[in-house]
Short mmCIF file of C-alpha atoms and ligand atoms in Angstrom, two decimals:
data_model
loop_
_atom_site.label_atom_id
_atom_site.label_comp_id
_atom_site.label_asym_id
_atom_site.label_seq_id
_atom_site.Cartn_x
_atom_site.Cartn_y
_atom_site.Cartn_z
CA MET A 977 0.00 0.00 0.00
CA ASN A 978 1.37 3.39 -0.97
CA LYS A 979 -1.10 5.76 0.59
CA ASN A 980 -3.55 5.73 3.46
CA ILE A 981 -6.30 8.24 2.84
CA LEU A 982 -8.96 9.09 5.40
CA VAL A 983 -12.25 10.11 3.79
CA THR A 984 -14.74 11.59 6.26
CA GLY A 985 -18.46 11.46 5.50
CA GLY A 986 -17.91 8.66 2.98
CA ALA A 987 -21.30 7.05 3.63
CA GLY A 988 -23.09 10.20 2.48
CA PHE A 989 -24.05 11.27 -1.03
CA ILE A 990 -20.88 12.86 -2.44
CA GLY A 991 -18.54 10.95 -0.12
CA SER A 992 -19.77 7.57 -1.36
CA HIS A 993 -19.24 8.55 -5.01
CA ALA A 994 -15.77 9.92 -4.18
CA ILE A 995 -14.82 6.70 -2.36
CA ARG A 996 -16.10 4.48 -5.18
CA TYR A 997 -14.02 6.47 -7.67
CA LEU A 998 -10.87 6.40 -5.52
CA VAL A 999 -10.94 2.67 -4.65
CA ASN A 1000 -11.41 1.78 -8.32
CA GLN A 1001 -8.80 4.24 -9.50
CA TYR A 1002 -6.07 3.43 -6.95
CA PRO A 1003 -5.87 -0.27 -6.05
CA ASP A 1004 -2.60 0.41 -4.18
CA TYR A 1005 -4.13 2.93 -1.81
CA LYS A 1006 -6.04 2.19 1.35
CA ILE A 1007 -9.18 4.31 1.63
CA ILE A 1008 -10.58 4.54 5.16
CA ASN A 1009 -14.15 5.80 5.37
CA LEU A 1010 -14.91 7.51 8.70
CA ASP A 1011 -18.61 8.23 9.14
CA LYS A 1012 -20.96 8.75 12.07
CA LEU A 1013 -23.88 7.32 10.07
CA THR A 1014 -26.30 10.12 10.83
CA TYR A 1015 -29.69 10.05 9.10
CA ALA A 1016 -27.79 11.02 5.90
CA GLY A 1017 -25.09 8.35 6.15
CA ASN A 1018 -25.96 5.04 4.52
CA LEU A 1019 -23.64 2.08 4.01
CA GLU A 1020 -26.02 0.80 1.33
CA ASN A 1021 -24.45 3.50 -0.85
CA LEU A 1022 -21.27 1.40 -0.90
CA THR A 1023 -22.42 -2.24 -1.01
CA ASP A 1024 -20.69 -2.79 -4.37
CA ILE A 1025 -17.23 -2.01 -2.93
CA GLU A 1026 -17.57 -3.07 0.73
CA GLY A 1027 -15.48 -6.23 0.19
CA TYR A 1028 -12.58 -4.47 -1.56
CA SER A 1029 -9.20 -5.00 0.14
CA ASN A 1030 -8.28 -1.32 -0.35
CA TYR A 1031 -11.40 -0.08 1.46
CA GLU A 1032 -12.32 -0.02 5.14
CA PHE A 1033 -15.20 1.52 7.08
CA VAL A 1034 -14.84 2.97 10.59
CA LYS A 1035 -17.87 4.28 12.47
CA GLY A 1036 -17.10 7.42 14.46
CA ASP A 1037 -17.85 11.06 15.14
CA ILE A 1038 -15.49 13.89 14.18
CA TYR A 1039 -16.87 15.84 17.16
CA ASP A 1040 -15.16 13.27 19.40
CA ALA A 1041 -11.53 14.47 19.66
CA PRO A 1042 -10.20 11.57 21.82
CA PHE A 1043 -11.66 9.09 19.30
CA LEU A 1044 -9.92 10.92 16.43
CA ASN A 1045 -6.64 10.88 18.33
CA GLU A 1046 -6.86 7.11 18.79
CA LEU A 1047 -7.78 6.65 15.12
CA PHE A 1048 -4.69 8.59 14.03
CA ASP A 1049 -2.55 6.53 16.46
CA ASN A 1050 -3.83 3.37 14.78
CA TYR A 1051 -3.49 4.45 11.13
CA ALA A 1052 -0.63 6.36 9.54
CA PHE A 1053 -2.75 8.62 7.33
CA ASP A 1054 -1.02 10.38 4.44
CA GLY A 1055 -4.03 12.45 3.54
CA ILE A 1056 -7.51 13.48 4.57
CA ILE A 1057 -10.41 14.25 2.27
CA HIS A 1058 -12.90 15.89 4.59
CA LEU A 1059 -16.53 15.73 3.50
CA ALA A 1060 -18.35 14.92 6.76
CA ALA A 1061 -20.89 17.61 7.48
CA GLU A 1062 -24.46 18.42 8.25
CA SER A 1063 -25.43 19.45 4.74
CA HIS A 1064 -29.09 20.50 4.50
CA VAL A 1065 -29.94 24.21 4.64
CA ASP A 1066 -33.53 23.69 5.89
CA ARG A 1067 -32.32 21.58 8.83
CA SER A 1068 -29.76 24.27 9.69
CA ILE A 1069 -32.59 26.81 9.94
CA THR A 1070 -34.49 24.57 12.37
CA ASP A 1071 -31.50 23.40 14.43
CA PRO A 1072 -28.21 25.25 13.87
CA ASN A 1073 -26.37 23.65 16.80
CA GLU A 1074 -25.64 20.31 15.11
CA PHE A 1075 -24.09 22.30 12.26
CA ILE A 1076 -21.71 24.07 14.62
CA LYS A 1077 -20.78 20.81 16.34
CA THR A 1078 -19.97 18.83 13.19
CA ASN A 1079 -19.07 21.45 10.60
CA VAL A 1080 -17.07 23.82 12.81
CA VAL A 1081 -15.87 21.95 15.91
CA GLY A 1082 -15.57 18.64 14.06
CA THR A 1083 -13.40 20.25 11.38
CA VAL A 1084 -11.18 21.92 14.01
CA ASN A 1085 -10.84 18.56 15.80
CA LEU A 1086 -9.63 17.02 12.53
CA LEU A 1087 -7.22 19.88 11.90
CA ASN A 1088 -5.78 19.48 15.42
CA VAL A 1089 -5.29 15.75 15.12
CA ALA A 1090 -3.70 16.08 11.66
CA LYS A 1091 -1.38 18.81 12.94
CA SER A 1092 -0.32 16.89 16.04
CA HIS A 1093 0.30 13.64 14.15
CA TRP A 1094 1.97 15.19 11.10
CA GLN A 1095 3.88 18.15 12.46
CA ASP A 1096 7.27 16.38 12.51
CA ASP A 1097 7.04 15.91 8.77
CA TYR A 1098 4.38 17.57 6.63
CA LYS A 1099 6.02 16.26 3.44
CA GLY A 1100 3.58 14.31 1.26
CA LYS A 1101 0.69 15.05 3.63
CA LEU A 1102 -2.54 16.80 2.66
CA PHE A 1103 -5.68 18.01 4.42
CA TYR A 1104 -8.24 18.53 1.65
CA HIS A 1105 -11.40 20.27 2.79
CA VAL A 1106 -14.51 19.88 0.63
CA SER A 1107 -16.74 22.93 0.86
CA THR A 1108 -19.59 24.70 -0.86
CA ASP A 1109 -20.27 27.71 -3.06
CA GLU A 1110 -22.86 28.88 -0.50
CA VAL A 1111 -20.06 30.49 1.55
CA TYR A 1112 -19.98 33.28 -1.06
CA GLY A 1113 -23.57 34.31 -0.36
CA SER A 1114 -26.08 35.18 -3.05
CA LEU A 1115 -25.67 36.66 -6.53
CA GLY A 1116 -27.96 39.04 -8.40
CA GLU A 1117 -28.71 38.52 -12.09
CA GLU A 1118 -25.13 39.13 -13.18
CA GLY A 1119 -21.71 37.76 -12.26
CA TYR A 1120 -20.12 34.59 -10.94
CA PHE A 1121 -18.44 33.38 -7.75
CA THR A 1122 -14.67 33.22 -8.23
CA GLU A 1123 -12.04 32.06 -5.74
CA GLU A 1124 -11.56 35.74 -4.84
CA THR A 1125 -15.22 36.49 -4.06
CA PRO A 1126 -15.47 37.67 -0.43
CA TYR A 1127 -17.30 35.33 1.93
CA ASP A 1128 -20.85 36.40 2.77
CA PRO A 1129 -22.72 33.34 4.09
CA LYS A 1130 -26.40 33.80 4.79
CA SER A 1131 -27.75 30.56 6.33
CA PRO A 1132 -26.58 28.75 9.48
CA TYR A 1133 -25.37 25.96 7.17
CA SER A 1134 -23.29 28.23 4.94
CA ALA A 1135 -22.02 30.19 7.95
CA SER A 1136 -20.83 26.94 9.54
CA LYS A 1137 -19.09 25.89 6.30
CA ALA A 1138 -17.54 29.36 5.96
CA SER A 1139 -16.20 29.10 9.54
CA SER A 1140 -14.67 25.73 8.77
CA ASP A 1141 -13.07 27.06 5.54
CA HIS A 1142 -11.54 29.95 7.51
CA MET A 1143 -10.16 27.57 10.13
CA VAL A 1144 -8.62 25.31 7.47
CA ARG A 1145 -6.86 28.32 5.88
CA ALA A 1146 -5.83 29.59 9.33
CA TYR A 1147 -4.03 26.28 10.01
CA TYR A 1148 -2.19 26.71 6.69
CA ASN A 1149 -1.14 30.27 7.47
CA THR A 1150 -0.39 29.79 11.14
CA TYR A 1151 1.04 26.28 11.37
CA GLY A 1152 1.96 25.49 7.77
CA LEU A 1153 -0.46 22.54 7.69
CA PRO A 1154 -0.69 21.48 4.02
CA VAL A 1155 -4.26 22.22 3.01
CA ILE A 1156 -6.42 22.69 -0.07
CA VAL A 1157 -10.06 23.86 -0.14
CA SER A 1158 -12.62 23.38 -2.90
CA ASN A 1159 -16.02 25.06 -3.14
CA CYS A 1160 -18.59 23.31 -5.28
CA SER A 1161 -22.05 24.13 -6.58
CA ASN A 1162 -25.23 21.99 -6.22
CA ASN A 1163 -24.66 18.30 -6.84
CA TYR A 1164 -27.28 15.83 -8.03
CA GLY A 1165 -27.28 12.13 -8.88
CA PRO A 1166 -27.93 8.70 -7.38
CA ASN A 1167 -27.80 8.15 -3.60
CA GLN A 1168 -28.75 11.70 -2.59
CA PHE A 1169 -30.94 11.78 0.50
CA PRO A 1170 -34.54 12.67 -0.49
CA GLU A 1171 -34.59 15.93 1.47
CA LYS A 1172 -32.74 17.81 -1.31
CA LEU A 1173 -34.72 19.24 -4.21
CA ILE A 1174 -34.17 16.69 -7.00
CA PRO A 1175 -34.55 13.37 -5.12
CA LEU A 1176 -37.35 14.80 -2.95
CA PHE A 1177 -39.34 15.82 -6.01
CA ILE A 1178 -38.69 12.55 -7.87
CA ASN A 1179 -40.02 10.62 -4.88
CA ASN A 1180 -42.99 12.94 -4.43
CA ILE A 1181 -43.95 12.78 -8.10
CA LYS A 1182 -43.79 9.01 -8.00
CA ASN A 1183 -46.07 8.96 -4.96
CA ASN A 1184 -48.42 11.70 -6.21
CA ARG A 1185 -47.40 13.95 -3.35
CA GLU A 1186 -47.40 17.74 -3.67
CA LEU A 1187 -44.21 19.43 -4.92
CA PRO A 1188 -43.48 22.25 -2.44
CA VAL A 1189 -41.77 25.01 -4.44
CA TYR A 1190 -40.36 27.69 -2.14
CA GLY A 1191 -41.44 31.26 -2.95
CA LYS A 1192 -41.99 31.81 -6.66
CA GLY A 1193 -39.49 29.17 -7.74
CA GLU A 1194 -37.28 31.88 -9.25
CA ASN A 1195 -34.10 31.06 -7.32
CA ILE A 1196 -31.25 29.82 -9.46
CA ARG A 1197 -28.78 27.01 -8.79
CA ASP A 1198 -25.81 25.70 -10.82
CA TRP A 1199 -26.14 21.89 -11.06
CA LEU A 1200 -23.27 19.41 -11.34
CA TYR A 1201 -23.51 15.62 -11.72
CA VAL A 1202 -22.00 14.03 -8.61
CA GLU A 1203 -19.51 11.82 -10.49
CA ASP A 1204 -18.00 14.93 -12.07
CA HIS A 1205 -17.47 16.28 -8.55
CA ALA A 1206 -15.83 12.99 -7.50
CA LYS A 1207 -13.39 13.29 -10.42
CA ALA A 1208 -12.62 16.89 -9.50
CA ILE A 1209 -11.87 15.81 -5.92
CA ASP A 1210 -9.42 13.19 -7.19
CA LEU A 1211 -7.70 15.70 -9.47
CA ILE A 1212 -7.46 18.39 -6.80
CA TYR A 1213 -6.23 15.92 -4.18
CA HIS A 1214 -3.41 14.75 -6.45
CA HIS A 1215 -2.53 17.88 -8.42
CA GLY A 1216 -3.91 20.91 -6.57
CA ARG A 1217 -1.46 23.47 -5.19
CA LEU A 1218 -1.10 23.72 -1.42
CA GLY A 1219 -2.89 26.63 0.21
CA GLU A 1220 -5.07 27.13 -2.87
CA THR A 1221 -8.82 27.20 -3.36
CA TYR A 1222 -10.56 25.65 -6.36
CA ASN A 1223 -14.13 26.40 -7.36
CA ILE A 1224 -16.08 23.52 -8.94
CA GLY A 1225 -19.31 24.11 -10.86
CA GLY A 1226 -21.64 22.83 -13.52
CA ASP A 1227 -21.76 25.85 -15.87
CA ASN A 1228 -25.40 24.84 -15.73
CA GLU A 1229 -27.73 27.42 -14.20
CA TRP A 1230 -31.41 26.59 -13.78
CA LYS A 1231 -34.28 28.53 -12.28
CA ASN A 1232 -35.92 26.12 -9.78
CA ILE A 1233 -39.32 26.22 -11.47
CA ASP A 1234 -37.85 25.45 -14.91
CA LEU A 1235 -35.90 22.52 -13.49
CA ILE A 1236 -38.99 21.24 -11.67
CA ARG A 1237 -41.09 21.41 -14.85
CA LYS A 1238 -38.38 19.51 -16.72
CA LEU A 1239 -38.32 16.86 -14.02
CA CYS A 1240 -42.11 16.57 -14.23
CA GLU A 1241 -41.87 16.00 -18.01
CA ILE A 1242 -39.24 13.28 -17.56
CA MET A 1243 -41.30 11.60 -14.85
CA ASP A 1244 -44.49 11.69 -16.97
CA ARG A 1245 -42.57 9.93 -19.73
CA LYS A 1246 -40.93 7.34 -17.43
CA LEU A 1247 -44.16 6.58 -15.58
CA ASP A 1248 -46.29 6.48 -18.74
CA ARG A 1249 -48.42 9.36 -17.51
CA LYS A 1250 -50.27 11.81 -19.74
CA PRO A 1251 -48.01 14.87 -20.39
CA GLY A 1252 -48.77 17.55 -17.78
CA THR A 1253 -49.91 15.11 -15.07
CA SER A 1254 -46.94 15.49 -12.70
CA ALA A 1255 -46.79 19.29 -13.06
CA LYS A 1256 -50.26 19.46 -11.48
CA LEU A 1257 -48.56 18.49 -8.19
CA ILE A 1258 -46.61 21.78 -8.11
CA LYS A 1259 -47.57 23.91 -5.11
CA PHE A 1260 -45.97 27.26 -4.31
CA VAL A 1261 -45.33 27.43 -0.57
CA LYS A 1262 -43.85 29.87 1.95
CA ASP A 1263 -40.30 30.77 1.00
CA ARG A 1264 -37.23 29.41 2.81
CA ALA A 1265 -36.02 31.97 5.37
CA GLY A 1266 -33.06 33.95 4.00
CA HIS A 1267 -33.32 32.07 0.67
CA ASP A 1268 -30.23 32.81 -1.48
CA MET A 1269 -31.39 33.99 -4.92
CA ARG A 1270 -28.67 32.80 -7.27
CA TYR A 1271 -25.50 30.71 -7.20
CA ALA A 1272 -23.23 30.53 -10.24
CA ILE A 1273 -19.66 29.32 -10.23
CA ASP A 1274 -16.70 30.41 -12.32
CA CYS A 1275 -14.63 27.22 -12.38
CA SER A 1276 -12.10 28.37 -15.00
CA LYS A 1277 -9.18 28.06 -12.55
CA LEU A 1278 -9.85 24.32 -12.10
CA LYS A 1279 -10.30 23.89 -15.87
CA ASN A 1280 -7.23 25.87 -16.89
CA GLU A 1281 -4.87 24.74 -14.14
CA LEU A 1282 -5.83 21.08 -13.69
CA GLY A 1283 -7.61 20.28 -16.97
CA TRP A 1284 -10.93 19.31 -15.33
CA LYS A 1285 -14.17 19.50 -17.26
CA GLN A 1286 -17.78 18.47 -16.74
CA GLU A 1287 -18.39 15.18 -18.54
CA VAL A 1288 -22.08 14.53 -17.91
CA SER A 1289 -24.62 16.83 -19.55
CA PHE A 1290 -27.68 17.86 -17.53
CA GLU A 1291 -29.99 15.95 -19.91
CA GLU A 1292 -28.00 12.75 -19.45
CA GLY A 1293 -27.47 13.26 -15.71
CA LEU A 1294 -31.15 13.86 -14.99
CA GLU A 1295 -32.17 10.77 -16.98
CA LYS A 1296 -29.62 8.66 -15.08
CA THR A 1297 -30.74 10.10 -11.76
CA VAL A 1298 -34.45 9.51 -12.37
CA ASP A 1299 -33.74 5.96 -13.59
CA TRP A 1300 -31.65 5.25 -10.49
CA TYR A 1301 -34.41 6.32 -8.09
CA LEU A 1302 -37.05 4.39 -10.04
CA ASP A 1303 -34.84 1.27 -10.07
CA ASN A 1304 -33.85 1.49 -6.41
CA GLN A 1305 -37.11 1.48 -4.48
CA GLU A 1306 -35.53 -0.73 -1.81
CA TRP A 1307 -32.83 1.89 -1.10
CA LEU A 1308 -35.59 4.49 -0.82
CA ASN A 1309 -37.74 2.28 1.43
CA HIS A 1310 -34.83 1.98 3.85
CA VAL A 1311 -34.35 5.77 4.13
CA LEU A 1312 -38.06 6.68 4.10
CA THR A 1313 -38.41 5.80 7.76
CA GLY A 1314 -40.59 7.14 10.54
CA GLU A 1315 -37.85 9.69 11.26
CA TYR A 1316 -38.08 10.89 7.66
CA GLU A 1317 -41.87 11.19 7.85
CA GLU A 1318 -41.50 13.17 11.08
CA TYR A 1319 -39.03 15.53 9.35
CA TYR A 1320 -41.37 15.82 6.34
CA ARG A 1321 -44.38 16.59 8.53
CA LYS A 1322 -42.57 19.39 10.41
CA GLN A 1323 -40.89 20.83 7.31
CA TYR A 1324 -43.82 20.75 4.89
CA LEU A 1325 -47.15 19.91 6.46
CA GLU A 1326 -47.08 22.10 9.58
CA ARG A 1327 -45.48 25.25 8.12
P1 LIG B 1434 -24.58 14.21 3.08
O1 LIG B 1434 -25.44 14.87 4.10
O2 LIG B 1434 -25.20 13.34 2.05
O3 LIG B 1434 -23.47 13.34 3.81
C1 LIG B 1434 -22.78 13.76 4.95
C2 LIG B 1434 -22.11 12.56 5.59
O4 LIG B 1434 -21.38 13.02 6.74
C3 LIG B 1434 -23.10 11.49 6.08
O5 LIG B 1434 -22.67 10.21 5.70
C4 LIG B 1434 -23.05 11.63 7.59
O6 LIG B 1434 -23.32 10.42 8.29
C5 LIG B 1434 -21.63 12.12 7.82
N1 LIG B 1434 -21.49 12.87 9.08
C6 LIG B 1434 -22.29 13.88 9.53
N2 LIG B 1434 -21.86 14.28 10.74
C7 LIG B 1434 -20.76 13.56 11.04
C8 LIG B 1434 -19.86 13.53 12.15
N3 LIG B 1434 -20.04 14.36 13.20
N4 LIG B 1434 -18.82 12.68 12.12
C9 LIG B 1434 -18.65 11.83 11.07
N5 LIG B 1434 -19.48 11.79 10.01
C10 LIG B 1434 -20.51 12.64 9.99
O7 LIG B 1434 -23.75 15.38 2.43
P2 LIG B 1434 -23.24 15.59 0.92
O8 LIG B 1434 -24.29 16.26 0.16
O9 LIG B 1434 -22.65 14.31 0.44
O10 LIG B 1434 -22.06 16.66 1.17
C11 LIG B 1434 -20.74 16.23 1.49
C12 LIG B 1434 -19.86 17.45 1.66
O11 LIG B 1434 -19.84 18.20 0.47
C13 LIG B 1434 -20.32 18.40 2.75
O12 LIG B 1434 -19.19 18.89 3.41
C14 LIG B 1434 -21.05 19.49 2.01
O13 LIG B 1434 -20.97 20.71 2.70
C15 LIG B 1434 -20.25 19.54 0.72
N6 LIG B 1434 -20.99 19.99 -0.48
C16 LIG B 1434 -22.20 19.45 -0.81
C17 LIG B 1434 -22.84 19.85 -1.97
C18 LIG B 1434 -24.16 19.26 -2.40
O14 LIG B 1434 -24.75 19.74 -3.36
N7 LIG B 1434 -24.66 18.22 -1.78
C19 LIG B 1434 -22.24 20.82 -2.80
C20 LIG B 1434 -21.02 21.37 -2.42
C21 LIG B 1434 -20.39 20.92 -1.27
O1 LIG B 1435 -24.70 25.03 -3.55
C1 LIG B 1435 -24.21 23.91 -2.87
C2 LIG B 1435 -25.21 23.47 -1.83
O2 LIG B 1435 -26.32 22.93 -2.54
C3 LIG B 1435 -24.65 22.46 -0.84
O3 LIG B 1435 -23.62 23.06 -0.09
C4 LIG B 1435 -25.75 21.94 0.11
O4 LIG B 1435 -25.22 20.95 0.94
C5 LIG B 1435 -26.86 21.39 -0.74
O5 LIG B 1435 -27.92 21.00 0.11
C6 LIG B 1435 -27.36 22.43 -1.75
O6 LIG B 1435 -28.05 23.52 -1.08
P1 LIG B 1435 -29.42 24.12 -1.65
O7 LIG B 1435 -30.13 24.78 -0.53
O8 LIG B 1435 -29.19 24.90 -2.88
O9 LIG B 1435 -30.14 22.74 -2.08
P2 LIG B 1435 -31.65 22.22 -1.91
O10 LIG B 1435 -31.74 20.95 -2.67
O11 LIG B 1435 -32.08 22.21 -0.49
O12 LIG B 1435 -32.51 23.33 -2.66
C7 LIG B 1435 -32.27 23.65 -4.02
C8 LIG B 1435 -33.22 24.81 -4.38
O13 LIG B 1435 -34.58 24.30 -4.36
C9 LIG B 1435 -33.19 25.95 -3.40
O14 LIG B 1435 -33.36 27.18 -4.10
C10 LIG B 1435 -34.39 25.72 -2.49
C11 LIG B 1435 -35.38 25.02 -3.42
N1 LIG B 1435 -36.28 24.05 -2.77
C12 LIG B 1435 -35.71 23.06 -2.02
C13 LIG B 1435 -36.50 22.15 -1.37
C14 LIG B 1435 -35.88 21.06 -0.51
C15 LIG B 1435 -37.66 24.14 -2.93
O15 LIG B 1435 -38.18 25.02 -3.63
N2 LIG B 1435 -38.43 23.22 -2.28
C16 LIG B 1435 -37.92 22.23 -1.50
O16 LIG B 1435 -38.70 21.44 -0.92
#
């Protein structure tokens, strides 16, 4: 084995795709997946690779500093790809504290343990922090987020991610810890927990449930297929420059309502419904508090410096995503638990 890489949050949506890519790409590495298995963590995302000799799962909480210390005593990690986080904006509005514990304190715990175990020799080591474009705030009709855009987070989620980004850069500046940060736009694809827009609406359409569109549905997001993000993570981990930030995006802006109508059309076709049937489920509801209007990423640095590009078009990615959810009812049944229904009731039925 050449490299031991710790991936945090690997049982989640993006983490599981990143791990699958890495274990297939690097048979000589050992990829250790550390995950607390919160409601969003699901080992069923990784059943196809769970027997691989270059993959191992460890259950644990990044908020637990003594546990992390013991983990680093037991494994000589060369690198960390840090994805573990509370990731849903709506939940951060209801309960910000978990976001501070995991996203801020958990990240600082990881930085401390990496620093204390690596400080004799930082050579060949890397702490790669996976973050979000939401730290930059909200755009008007014009312009793009670049790596130089000042931070202006608006939700408890984005504020917690911004804090963690600042701490990662502070450890680079203050202690020389080798770090890289990337900030990515909205991901979509298989295995995403059905609280986020696309999988939530696919599941609701299938079950003839209302489609709760926040506000007027005019907010804009820049969508990227999750496997393209996984490839960017690999490229940045191996070829990114220390201390640098890389923006990752889809070059694919959609107004929510246009995207939802497109999804309804695809679902009508896949479910053999009369055109227009699913769109009847659309219901405009009270807006999300502090709802960011527009995100759009300028990812030219990543393209020009590291040669990354998006490979999956939105048409193709949406088809693949819808097919995956329709073909994986068992996966859905296992996550659509009583806890999920309780969340759904509070978030949508009692607002
Ligand atoms: P997710 O919610 O699907 O997965 C998060 C994972 O982290 C889960 O497996 C969960 O069990 C684990 N986790 C949570 N708290 C933990 C703790 N205290 N200790 C250990 N593990 C813990 O999230 P995601 O959408 O896959 O996002 C992954 C990362 O990418 C996050 O850092 C997020 O901020 C960032 N990101 C997400 C998107 C997106 O569109 N989903 C876009 C850009 C960046
Ligand atoms: O931009 C990157 C971020 O994208 C990530 O950092 C977050 O982890 C990820 O959750 C995502 O945040 P968003 O808030 O943009 O994603 P979400 O899927 O929650 O919402 C997408 C858009 O759809 C947003 O404008 C709110 C709207 N929406 C969402 C839900 C869940 C609705 O109109 N109705 C809904 O029920």
